[in-house]
Short mmCIF file of C-alpha atoms in Angstrom, two decimals:
data_model
loop_
_atom_site.label_atom_id
_atom_site.label_comp_id
_atom_site.label_asym_id
_atom_site.label_seq_id
_atom_site.Cartn_x
_atom_site.Cartn_y
_atom_site.Cartn_z
CA MET A 1 101.44 100.65 71.98
CA LEU A 2 100.89 98.51 68.88
CA LYS A 3 103.12 95.80 70.32
CA THR A 4 100.96 95.63 73.46
CA LEU A 5 97.74 95.58 71.48
CA CYS A 6 98.99 92.72 69.28
CA LEU A 7 99.96 90.66 72.29
CA LEU A 8 96.58 91.26 73.91
CA ALA A 9 94.88 90.16 70.70
CA VAL A 10 96.57 86.77 70.60
CA LEU A 11 96.89 85.88 74.30
CA GLN A 12 93.63 84.57 75.71
CA SER A 13 92.33 82.86 78.83
CA SER A 14 88.94 81.67 79.97
CA ASN A 15 89.47 82.76 83.58
CA PRO A 16 92.10 84.67 85.57
CA ASP A 17 93.64 81.49 86.98
CA SER A 18 94.01 79.60 83.67
CA VAL A 19 97.19 79.27 81.61
CA LEU A 20 97.36 81.74 78.74
CA PHE A 21 97.36 80.27 75.25
CA ILE A 22 98.06 81.84 71.89
CA ASP A 23 95.90 81.85 68.77
CA SER A 24 98.60 81.08 66.23
CA ASN A 25 96.57 82.25 63.23
CA VAL A 26 96.02 85.64 64.82
CA ALA A 27 99.68 85.77 65.90
CA ILE A 28 100.91 85.13 62.35
CA ASP A 29 98.57 87.80 60.94
CA SER A 30 99.61 90.27 63.65
CA ALA A 31 103.30 89.56 63.02
CA TYR A 32 102.75 90.26 59.33
CA GLN A 33 101.27 93.64 60.19
CA LEU A 34 104.16 94.40 62.54
CA ARG A 35 106.55 93.57 59.73
CA LEU A 36 104.78 96.01 57.43
CA ASP A 37 105.13 98.62 60.16
CA ASP A 38 108.92 98.06 60.30
CA LYS A 39 108.69 96.41 63.72
CA ALA A 40 110.77 93.34 62.90
CA ALA A 41 111.90 92.57 66.45
CA GLU A 42 108.33 92.65 67.79
CA ALA A 43 107.14 90.46 64.89
CA VAL A 44 109.77 87.80 65.58
CA MET A 45 109.03 87.89 69.31
CA LEU A 46 105.33 87.33 68.61
CA LEU A 47 106.02 84.42 66.25
CA ASP A 48 108.30 82.83 68.84
CA LEU A 49 105.38 82.63 71.25
CA ILE A 50 103.84 79.90 69.08
CA ASN A 51 104.50 76.51 70.67
CA GLU A 52 106.35 73.76 68.84
CA GLU A 53 103.31 71.48 69.22
CA ASP A 54 101.12 73.98 67.33
CA SER A 55 100.29 72.98 63.74
CA ASN A 56 101.35 76.49 62.64
CA TYR A 57 104.73 76.32 64.37
CA TYR A 58 106.87 75.79 61.26
CA GLU A 59 104.94 78.37 59.26
CA ALA A 60 105.61 80.86 62.07
CA GLN A 61 109.29 79.93 62.18
CA ALA A 62 109.63 80.28 58.40
CA ASP A 63 108.08 83.75 58.68
CA ALA A 64 110.52 84.59 61.48
CA LEU A 65 113.48 83.47 59.34
CA SER A 66 112.28 85.65 56.48
CA ILE A 67 112.00 88.67 58.77
CA LEU A 68 115.46 88.06 60.24
CA ASN A 69 117.02 87.68 56.82
CA ASP A 70 115.38 90.87 55.56
CA SER A 71 116.63 92.62 58.72
CA ASP A 72 120.28 91.80 57.92
CA ARG A 73 120.54 89.25 60.71
CA PRO A 74 121.96 86.32 58.69
CA ASP A 75 123.82 84.72 61.61
CA GLU A 76 120.61 84.33 63.58
CA THR A 77 118.84 83.03 60.47
CA ILE A 78 121.55 80.39 60.03
CA GLN A 79 121.44 79.24 63.66
CA ARG A 80 117.67 78.92 63.66
CA SER A 81 117.67 77.14 60.30
CA LYS A 82 120.13 74.51 61.52
CA LYS A 83 117.69 73.55 64.28
CA LEU A 84 114.56 73.70 62.14
CA ILE A 85 115.84 71.32 59.44
CA LEU A 86 116.47 68.58 62.01
CA GLN A 87 112.75 67.76 62.05
CA PRO A 88 110.99 67.08 58.71
CA ASN A 89 108.23 69.63 58.20
CA GLU A 90 105.98 71.12 55.54
CA LYS A 91 107.99 74.37 55.39
CA MET A 92 111.34 72.71 54.75
CA ASP A 93 111.63 74.26 51.28
CA GLU A 94 111.28 77.79 52.64
CA ILE A 95 113.66 77.08 55.52
CA TYR A 96 116.38 75.70 53.24
CA LEU A 97 115.99 78.67 50.87
CA LEU A 98 116.28 81.20 53.69
CA TYR A 99 119.15 79.20 55.20
CA GLY A 100 121.09 79.36 51.92
CA ASN A 101 120.12 83.00 51.36
CA ALA A 102 121.60 83.91 54.75
CA TYR A 103 124.95 82.44 53.73
CA LEU A 104 124.64 84.24 50.40
CA LYS A 105 124.08 87.51 52.23
CA LYS A 106 127.23 86.89 54.29
CA GLY A 107 129.21 86.17 51.11
CA ALA A 108 129.81 82.57 52.25
CA LEU A 109 129.22 81.28 48.72
CA ASP A 110 130.41 77.68 49.17
CA SER A 111 128.19 77.29 52.25
CA ALA A 112 125.24 78.76 50.36
CA LYS A 113 125.85 76.33 47.48
CA SER A 114 125.99 73.40 49.91
CA VAL A 115 122.65 74.36 51.46
CA TYR A 116 120.99 74.82 48.05
CA ASP A 117 122.33 71.40 47.01
CA LYS A 118 120.68 69.85 50.06
CA GLY A 119 117.49 71.65 49.14
CA LEU A 120 117.69 70.28 45.60
CA ASP A 121 118.14 66.76 46.97
CA LEU A 122 114.71 67.20 48.59
CA TYR A 123 113.12 69.35 45.87
CA PRO A 124 114.92 68.58 42.57
CA TYR A 125 112.42 70.53 40.44
CA HIS A 126 112.12 73.61 42.64
CA HIS A 127 112.89 76.52 40.30
CA VAL A 128 113.97 78.88 43.10
CA PHE A 129 116.67 76.49 44.34
CA LEU A 130 117.88 76.15 40.74
CA TYR A 131 117.89 79.92 40.31
CA ASN A 132 119.65 80.57 43.63
CA LYS A 133 122.37 78.09 42.76
CA GLY A 134 122.85 80.05 39.55
CA ILE A 135 123.25 83.21 41.62
CA VAL A 136 126.07 81.57 43.61
CA PHE A 137 127.96 80.70 40.43
CA TYR A 138 127.32 84.18 39.03
CA ARG A 139 128.84 85.76 42.12
CA GLN A 140 131.83 83.43 41.74
CA ASN A 141 132.16 84.74 38.16
CA GLU A 142 131.51 81.28 36.74
CA LEU A 143 129.16 82.61 34.07
CA ASP A 144 128.73 79.44 31.99
CA GLU A 145 127.79 77.44 35.09
CA ALA A 146 125.47 80.18 36.31
CA GLU A 147 123.81 80.31 32.89
CA LYS A 148 123.21 76.56 33.02
CA TRP A 149 121.29 76.81 36.31
CA PHE A 150 119.22 79.80 35.18
CA LYS A 151 118.22 77.86 32.08
CA GLN A 152 117.17 74.88 34.21
CA ALA A 153 115.06 77.16 36.38
CA LEU A 154 113.30 78.53 33.28
CA LEU A 155 112.60 75.08 31.84
CA ILE A 156 110.73 74.32 35.07
CA ASN A 157 109.08 77.74 35.37
CA PRO A 158 109.50 80.00 32.32
CA PHE A 159 107.41 82.65 34.09
CA TYR A 160 110.12 83.19 36.71
CA SER A 161 111.17 86.62 35.50
CA SER A 162 114.39 86.96 37.52
CA ALA A 163 116.01 84.07 35.63
CA HIS A 164 115.33 85.85 32.30
CA LEU A 165 116.91 88.98 33.76
CA MET A 166 120.06 87.12 34.81
CA LEU A 167 120.40 85.38 31.43
CA GLY A 168 120.10 88.79 29.81
CA HIS A 169 122.77 90.26 32.04
CA ILE A 170 125.19 87.36 31.43
CA SER A 171 124.61 87.59 27.69
CA ILE A 172 125.55 91.27 27.73
CA LEU A 173 128.70 90.46 29.72
CA LYS A 174 129.57 87.86 27.07
CA GLY A 175 129.01 90.36 24.28
CA HIS A 176 125.94 88.53 22.94
CA ARG A 177 123.73 91.55 22.33
CA THR A 178 120.73 89.91 20.65
CA LYS A 179 120.52 87.20 23.30
CA GLY A 180 120.71 89.83 26.00
CA LEU A 181 118.01 91.90 24.33
CA MET A 182 115.67 88.91 23.98
CA SER A 183 116.09 87.83 27.61
CA TYR A 184 115.64 91.36 28.95
CA MET A 185 112.54 91.83 26.82
CA VAL A 186 110.92 88.63 28.08
CA TYR A 187 111.73 89.83 31.60
CA LEU A 188 109.79 92.98 30.75
CA PHE A 189 106.95 90.92 29.27
CA LEU A 190 106.56 89.39 32.74
CA ASP A 191 107.35 92.52 34.76
CA GLU A 192 106.39 95.44 32.58
CA ASP A 193 106.81 97.97 35.40
CA ALA A 194 110.56 97.28 35.77
CA ASN A 195 111.80 100.59 34.36
CA SER A 196 115.46 99.87 35.15
CA ALA A 197 115.37 96.92 32.73
CA LEU A 198 113.83 99.14 30.06
CA VAL A 199 116.62 101.66 30.58
CA THR A 200 119.19 98.85 30.23
CA ILE A 201 117.93 97.63 26.86
CA ASP A 202 117.53 101.19 25.64
CA ASN A 203 121.19 101.76 26.50
CA LEU A 204 122.14 98.38 25.02
CA THR A 205 120.61 99.28 21.66
CA ASN A 206 122.36 102.66 21.76
CA ASP A 207 125.89 101.29 22.41
CA ALA A 208 125.84 102.83 25.87
CA ILE A 209 126.61 99.90 28.19
CA ARG A 210 130.25 100.01 29.18
CA TYR A 211 130.44 96.47 30.56
CA GLU A 212 129.11 94.89 27.35
CA GLY A 213 131.58 92.20 26.30
CA SER A 214 133.67 92.47 29.48
CA ASN A 215 133.55 88.65 29.68
CA LEU A 216 133.67 88.10 25.94
CA ALA A 217 132.69 84.56 24.89
CA GLY A 218 132.23 82.67 21.64
CA GLY A 219 129.31 80.52 20.60
CA ASN A 220 127.14 83.42 19.50
CA VAL A 221 124.52 81.97 17.14
CA PHE A 222 123.03 85.44 16.58
CA GLU A 223 126.19 87.20 15.49
CA GLN A 224 124.55 88.46 12.29
CA TYR A 225 121.83 90.17 14.32
CA ASP A 226 124.39 91.61 16.73
CA ASN A 227 126.20 93.13 13.76
CA LEU A 228 122.91 94.59 12.52
CA LEU A 229 122.24 96.23 15.90
CA LYS A 230 125.79 97.57 16.12
CA SER A 231 125.60 98.97 12.58
CA ARG A 232 122.99 101.47 13.85
CA ALA A 233 121.12 101.07 10.56
CA ALA A 234 117.87 101.61 12.44
CA PHE A 235 118.90 105.19 13.13
CA ASP A 236 119.16 106.00 9.42
CA ASP A 237 116.46 108.43 8.33
CA ARG A 238 115.57 106.06 5.50
CA PHE A 239 114.34 103.45 7.98
CA LYS A 240 110.70 104.09 8.80
CA TYR A 241 109.58 102.66 12.08
CA LYS A 242 105.93 102.24 13.05
CA THR A 243 105.95 102.81 16.81
CA GLN A 244 105.57 106.53 17.52
CA PHE A 245 107.91 106.72 20.48
CA ASN A 246 111.37 108.14 20.12
CA ALA A 247 113.81 105.75 21.81
CA PRO A 248 116.73 103.60 20.55
CA ILE A 249 115.01 100.37 21.63
CA VAL A 250 111.98 101.22 19.47
CA LYS A 251 113.98 101.72 16.26
CA GLN A 252 116.41 98.86 16.87
CA PHE A 253 113.76 96.29 17.82
CA GLU A 254 111.51 97.08 14.86
CA LEU A 255 114.47 96.57 12.51
CA LEU A 256 115.67 93.43 14.28
CA SER A 257 112.18 91.92 14.35
CA SER A 258 111.77 92.46 10.61
CA LYS A 259 115.00 90.54 9.90
CA LEU A 260 114.57 87.53 12.22
CA LYS A 261 114.50 84.11 10.54
CA PRO A 262 114.07 80.57 11.87
CA GLN A 263 117.26 78.79 12.94
CA SER A 264 117.71 75.13 13.79
CA GLY A 265 120.18 74.28 16.48
CA ASP A 266 120.52 73.23 20.08
CA ASP A 267 121.33 76.69 21.43
CA PHE A 268 118.93 77.68 24.23
CA TRP A 269 117.98 81.00 22.60
CA GLU A 270 117.42 79.32 19.22
CA ALA A 271 115.18 76.69 20.80
CA TYR A 272 113.17 78.87 23.19
CA TYR A 273 113.48 82.64 22.72
CA LEU A 274 113.67 82.84 18.93
CA PRO A 275 110.34 81.02 18.25
CA LEU A 276 108.56 83.53 20.52
CA PHE A 277 109.98 86.53 18.68
CA LEU A 278 109.28 84.91 15.31
CA LYS A 279 105.62 84.53 16.29
CA ILE A 280 105.57 88.20 17.25
CA LYS A 281 107.00 89.04 13.84
CA ASP A 282 104.66 86.72 11.92
CA ASN A 283 101.63 88.27 13.63
CA ASN A 284 102.83 91.85 13.01
CA LEU A 285 102.97 92.56 16.75
CA ALA A 286 106.35 94.29 17.05
CA GLU A 287 104.60 97.59 17.71
CA THR A 288 102.39 96.00 20.39
CA THR A 289 105.48 94.47 21.97
CA LEU A 290 107.18 97.83 22.23
CA TYR A 291 104.20 99.68 23.66
CA TYR A 292 103.77 96.92 26.26
CA ILE A 293 107.38 97.12 27.49
CA LEU A 294 107.17 100.93 27.47
CA THR A 295 104.50 100.75 30.20
CA SER A 296 107.03 101.66 32.89
CA THR A 297 107.65 105.05 31.27
CA GLY A 298 104.23 106.13 32.51
CA LYS A 299 103.83 108.18 29.33
CA GLU A 300 100.24 109.09 28.54
CA GLU A 301 100.58 108.21 24.84
CA VAL A 302 101.74 104.69 25.76
CA MET A 303 98.77 104.03 28.03
CA GLU A 304 96.35 105.50 25.49
CA TRP A 305 97.74 103.28 22.73
CA LEU A 306 97.43 100.14 24.87
CA GLU A 307 93.88 101.00 25.85
CA LYS A 308 92.90 101.81 22.28
CA ASN A 309 94.48 98.59 20.95
CA SER A 310 93.40 96.21 23.71
CA LYS A 311 92.50 93.45 21.22
CA LEU A 312 96.02 93.51 19.80
CA THR A 313 97.42 93.46 23.35
CA ASP A 314 95.26 90.45 24.23
CA GLN A 315 96.42 88.66 21.08
CA TRP A 316 100.03 89.44 21.97
CA LEU A 317 99.57 88.19 25.55
CA ASP A 318 98.07 84.93 24.26
CA ILE A 319 101.09 84.39 22.02
CA VAL A 320 103.61 85.17 24.78
CA ASN A 321 101.86 82.95 27.31
CA GLY A 322 101.42 80.14 24.78
CA GLU A 323 105.09 80.18 23.83
CA LEU A 324 106.27 80.30 27.45
CA TYR A 325 103.97 77.40 28.33
CA ARG A 326 105.62 75.48 25.47
CA TRP A 327 109.02 75.86 27.18
CA ARG A 328 107.98 73.60 30.02
CA ASP A 329 105.95 70.92 28.21
CA LYS A 330 108.45 68.10 27.70
CA HIS A 331 111.91 67.57 29.15
CA GLU A 332 114.32 64.80 29.95
CA ALA A 333 114.02 63.68 33.57
CA MET A 334 114.84 60.73 35.83
CA VAL A 335 111.81 59.08 37.46
CA LEU A 336 112.22 55.83 39.42
CA GLY A 337 115.67 55.43 37.89
CA GLU A 338 114.19 55.69 34.40
CA LYS A 339 115.67 58.45 32.24
CA ASN A 340 113.17 59.51 29.62
CA VAL A 341 111.47 62.49 27.99
CA TYR A 342 108.40 63.28 30.11
CA ASP A 343 105.50 65.69 30.11
CA PHE A 344 105.62 68.19 32.97
CA TRP A 345 102.32 69.13 34.62
CA TYR A 346 101.66 72.28 36.67
CA TYR A 347 99.40 73.90 39.24
CA ASP A 348 97.64 77.13 38.26
CA ASN A 349 100.35 79.13 40.08
CA ASN A 350 103.01 77.57 37.78
CA ASP A 351 104.51 75.34 40.48
CA ILE A 352 105.20 71.81 39.28
CA ASN A 353 102.40 69.30 39.92
CA ALA A 354 103.62 66.08 38.27
CA ILE A 355 106.02 64.49 35.79
CA GLY A 356 104.81 61.65 33.58
CA ASN A 357 103.36 60.73 30.20
CA GLU A 358 99.90 59.88 28.91
CA ASN A 359 98.90 57.67 25.97
CA ALA A 360 96.58 58.66 23.12
CA ALA A 361 93.56 57.89 25.31
CA GLU A 362 94.93 60.27 27.98
CA ASP A 363 95.64 57.40 30.38
CA LYS A 364 98.69 57.78 32.58
CA VAL A 365 101.40 55.33 31.49
CA GLY A 366 104.91 54.50 32.68
CA SER A 367 106.68 56.14 35.61
CA TRP A 368 105.02 59.11 37.34
CA VAL A 369 105.93 61.38 40.22
CA PHE A 370 103.51 63.85 41.82
CA PHE A 371 104.34 66.91 43.93
CA TYR A 372 102.79 69.13 46.57
CA ASP A 373 102.85 72.83 45.69
CA ASN A 374 105.98 73.27 47.86
CA GLY A 375 107.90 70.91 45.56
CA GLN A 376 107.83 67.95 47.97
CA THR A 377 107.06 64.58 46.36
CA SER A 378 103.50 63.49 47.19
CA ALA A 379 103.43 60.15 45.32
CA ILE A 380 105.60 58.07 42.98
CA GLY A 381 104.98 54.86 41.07
CA LYS A 382 104.23 53.26 37.68
CA TYR A 383 101.19 52.71 35.45
CA ASN A 384 100.76 49.95 32.87
CA GLU A 385 99.74 50.60 29.25
CA GLU A 386 96.05 50.52 30.24
CA GLY A 387 96.55 53.23 32.84
CA TYR A 388 96.39 51.01 35.95
CA LYS A 389 98.83 51.35 38.84
CA ILE A 390 101.42 48.58 38.97
CA GLY A 391 104.30 47.65 41.25
CA ASP A 392 105.30 49.64 44.32
CA TRP A 393 103.61 52.97 44.99
CA LYS A 394 104.76 55.31 47.72
CA TYR A 395 102.89 58.32 49.09
CA TYR A 396 104.30 61.09 51.27
CA PHE A 397 103.12 63.71 53.71
CA GLU A 398 103.89 67.34 52.93
CA ASN A 399 106.72 67.17 55.49
CA GLY A 400 108.45 64.53 53.34
CA ARG A 401 107.75 61.50 55.52
CA LEU A 402 106.23 58.35 54.10
CA SER A 403 102.43 58.25 54.48
CA ARG A 404 101.41 55.09 52.59
CA GLU A 405 102.86 52.09 50.71
CA GLU A 406 100.86 50.15 48.14
CA TYR A 407 101.65 47.24 45.81
CA TYR A 408 99.85 46.24 42.59
CA ASP A 409 100.53 43.33 40.24
CA ASP A 410 101.14 43.79 36.51
CA ASN A 411 97.39 43.86 35.82
CA GLY A 412 96.77 46.57 38.41
CA ASP A 413 95.20 44.20 40.94
CA VAL A 414 95.89 44.34 44.68
CA SER A 415 96.99 41.20 46.51
CA ALA A 416 99.51 42.56 49.00
CA PRO A 417 99.15 44.65 52.18
CA PHE A 418 98.82 48.44 52.13
CA ILE A 419 100.76 50.09 54.95
CA TYR A 420 99.81 53.50 56.37
CA TYR A 421 102.02 55.77 58.49
CA ARG A 422 101.57 58.77 60.78
CA GLU A 423 103.21 62.12 60.13
CA ASP A 424 105.79 61.39 62.83
CA GLY A 425 106.98 58.37 60.81
CA SER A 426 105.44 55.62 62.95
CA LYS A 427 103.35 52.87 61.39
CA ALA A 428 99.58 53.40 61.78
CA THR A 429 97.77 50.57 59.94
CA GLU A 430 98.52 47.46 57.93
CA VAL A 431 95.73 46.33 55.60
CA PRO A 432 95.99 42.93 53.83
CA TYR A 433 94.41 42.50 50.38
CA LYS A 434 93.39 39.58 48.20
CA ASP A 435 91.78 39.96 44.76
CA ASN A 436 91.32 43.72 45.31
CA ASP A 437 89.40 43.27 48.59
CA VAL A 438 90.54 43.63 52.17
CA GLU A 439 91.14 40.05 53.33
CA GLY A 440 92.77 38.88 56.56
CA ILE A 441 93.75 40.61 59.79
CA VAL A 442 93.92 44.41 59.69
CA LYS A 443 96.44 45.63 62.26
CA TYR A 444 96.33 49.05 63.93
CA TYR A 445 99.50 50.31 65.62
CA ASN A 446 100.14 52.78 68.41
CA SER A 447 102.81 55.46 68.12
CA PHE A 448 105.38 53.00 69.58
CA ASN A 449 104.85 50.60 66.63
CA HIS A 450 103.06 48.08 68.85
CA VAL A 451 99.79 46.53 67.67
CA ARG A 452 96.89 48.19 69.52
CA GLU A 453 94.06 46.45 67.65
CA GLU A 454 93.43 43.64 65.19
CA THR A 455 90.26 43.13 63.16
CA THR A 456 89.56 40.22 60.81
CA TYR A 457 88.21 41.07 57.36
CA SER A 458 86.69 38.94 54.61
CA LYS A 459 85.85 40.23 51.12
CA GLY A 460 86.15 43.83 52.23
CA GLN A 461 84.06 43.61 55.41
CA ALA A 462 84.93 43.14 59.07
CA GLU A 463 84.04 39.51 59.73
CA GLY A 464 85.07 37.39 62.69
CA LYS A 465 87.36 37.98 65.62
CA GLY A 466 88.74 41.35 66.67
CA GLN A 467 90.83 42.36 69.66
CA THR A 468 92.54 45.37 71.22
CA PHE A 469 95.70 45.45 73.32
CA TYR A 470 97.25 47.37 76.19
CA LYS A 471 100.53 49.21 75.57
CA SER A 472 102.26 46.27 77.25
CA GLY A 473 100.93 43.95 74.54
CA ALA A 474 98.46 42.19 76.82
CA LYS A 475 94.94 41.64 75.46
CA ASN A 476 92.40 44.30 76.47
CA ILE A 477 89.14 43.57 74.60
CA GLU A 478 87.98 40.67 72.44
CA TYR A 479 84.94 41.04 70.17
CA GLN A 480 83.20 39.50 67.15
CA MET A 481 82.23 41.21 63.88
CA SER A 482 79.61 40.18 61.32
CA GLU A 483 79.01 42.01 58.02
CA GLY A 484 80.96 45.01 59.32
CA LYS A 485 79.06 45.35 62.61
CA LEU A 486 79.68 44.26 66.20
CA ASN A 487 78.03 40.89 66.83
CA GLY A 488 77.23 39.58 70.27
CA ALA A 489 79.02 40.06 73.56
CA TYR A 490 82.61 41.19 73.97
CA MET A 491 85.14 40.23 76.60
CA LEU A 492 87.17 42.69 78.72
CA TYR A 493 90.56 41.65 80.15
CA HIS A 494 92.66 43.10 82.90
CA GLU A 495 96.29 43.74 81.92
CA THR A 496 97.17 40.76 84.14
CA GLY A 497 95.13 38.48 81.88
CA SER A 498 92.04 37.97 84.05
CA THR A 499 88.59 38.78 82.63
#
């Protein structure tokens, strides 16, 4: 019955003889509800009713792919994805991710890696592609390579909890207990309800994980702390711990936190995790840390402590967030062929917004690249030392196609044409400039890249002759402009040339 009601809700007609059309927004919402009701087949069928010409078509298809993948139908996901990536669209990031995930689900790891690589070609700073590539290497038991990709994902988005979890798991496999503990704890900072992770670190600090060290590796910069944890000194009755909760993680972390010291080195944990835990130590917040990660126990005493000590919790959250924000501030990147250390800028949802540097006056300088929130490049170009655009600038639609080309001289002045494009890739307008004003003949193109209209401009205003053209190229209308307004009579031409 629900299936019928949903269809009736989205199919409409103004009279019995008219062609039915579909309200794509309602269809997408209805498909979402069907999905929640475990009616995957009906949801996909509803989404497939949305026409390819509809502006919501690719959103609907991305939703359909997600449903199919969740329904263990990877082969259908793959076949659909192959067709959908042929046409640039604003959902290309989601489609490539689901495409690769379908291969991952099938165990076709090399194919999954190939798809993620293509996704990274389009979205090089998309943390989920970086993470998913790490998953491929992890499943191929190439732990060092997997670790590298998880680290890259976290340098782009340190709030992506799953990457912390995987680094923690790999560290345990390598026998690096302190690293594993730190990564798992930060995972719990971001997802405090994940009780399975809490159980893991409780077992880790109680020597109860059988696979610890099963892929033993060197390069452990925290060996002294690992030895401390393995000594079980925290369980000695002489050690007095502050947190009133009886669990191995409580005793072991309080002891570990009290012994942590700064270390200089290029190890990832030394550079990123250790400073966070040192700040926790320096602000006497080890107890707050433990009560926060104990949230998933659901114990009344834990919730009461957090409520009673809300100011301490807020202070702790500020420190954690501040340190994680620091992870992503500056990194080496390649922009316009220029390898440099750049500032990374972000949207409020932690997706990357831009890469580029500012001077002391907060003017943008040097090479910059800007992104839509799906990771697609929106603009790229250079600024001079005064913060003015210089050289070639390119702008893109959300589907990845070129939307505009601009050129500025070294002083930031405009004396070359701007070219505008449609979303289908065809040229739309060509605007000539001189001394920062529109000057010359502005040309408007039809979708076949033929000039459909020309208007003469002088000092930024329409001035002089203008004309439009038939698709054949023959003149259609001729008119005159003065100070931006039509002036006088205009002449109409037949396509044959007669007036």
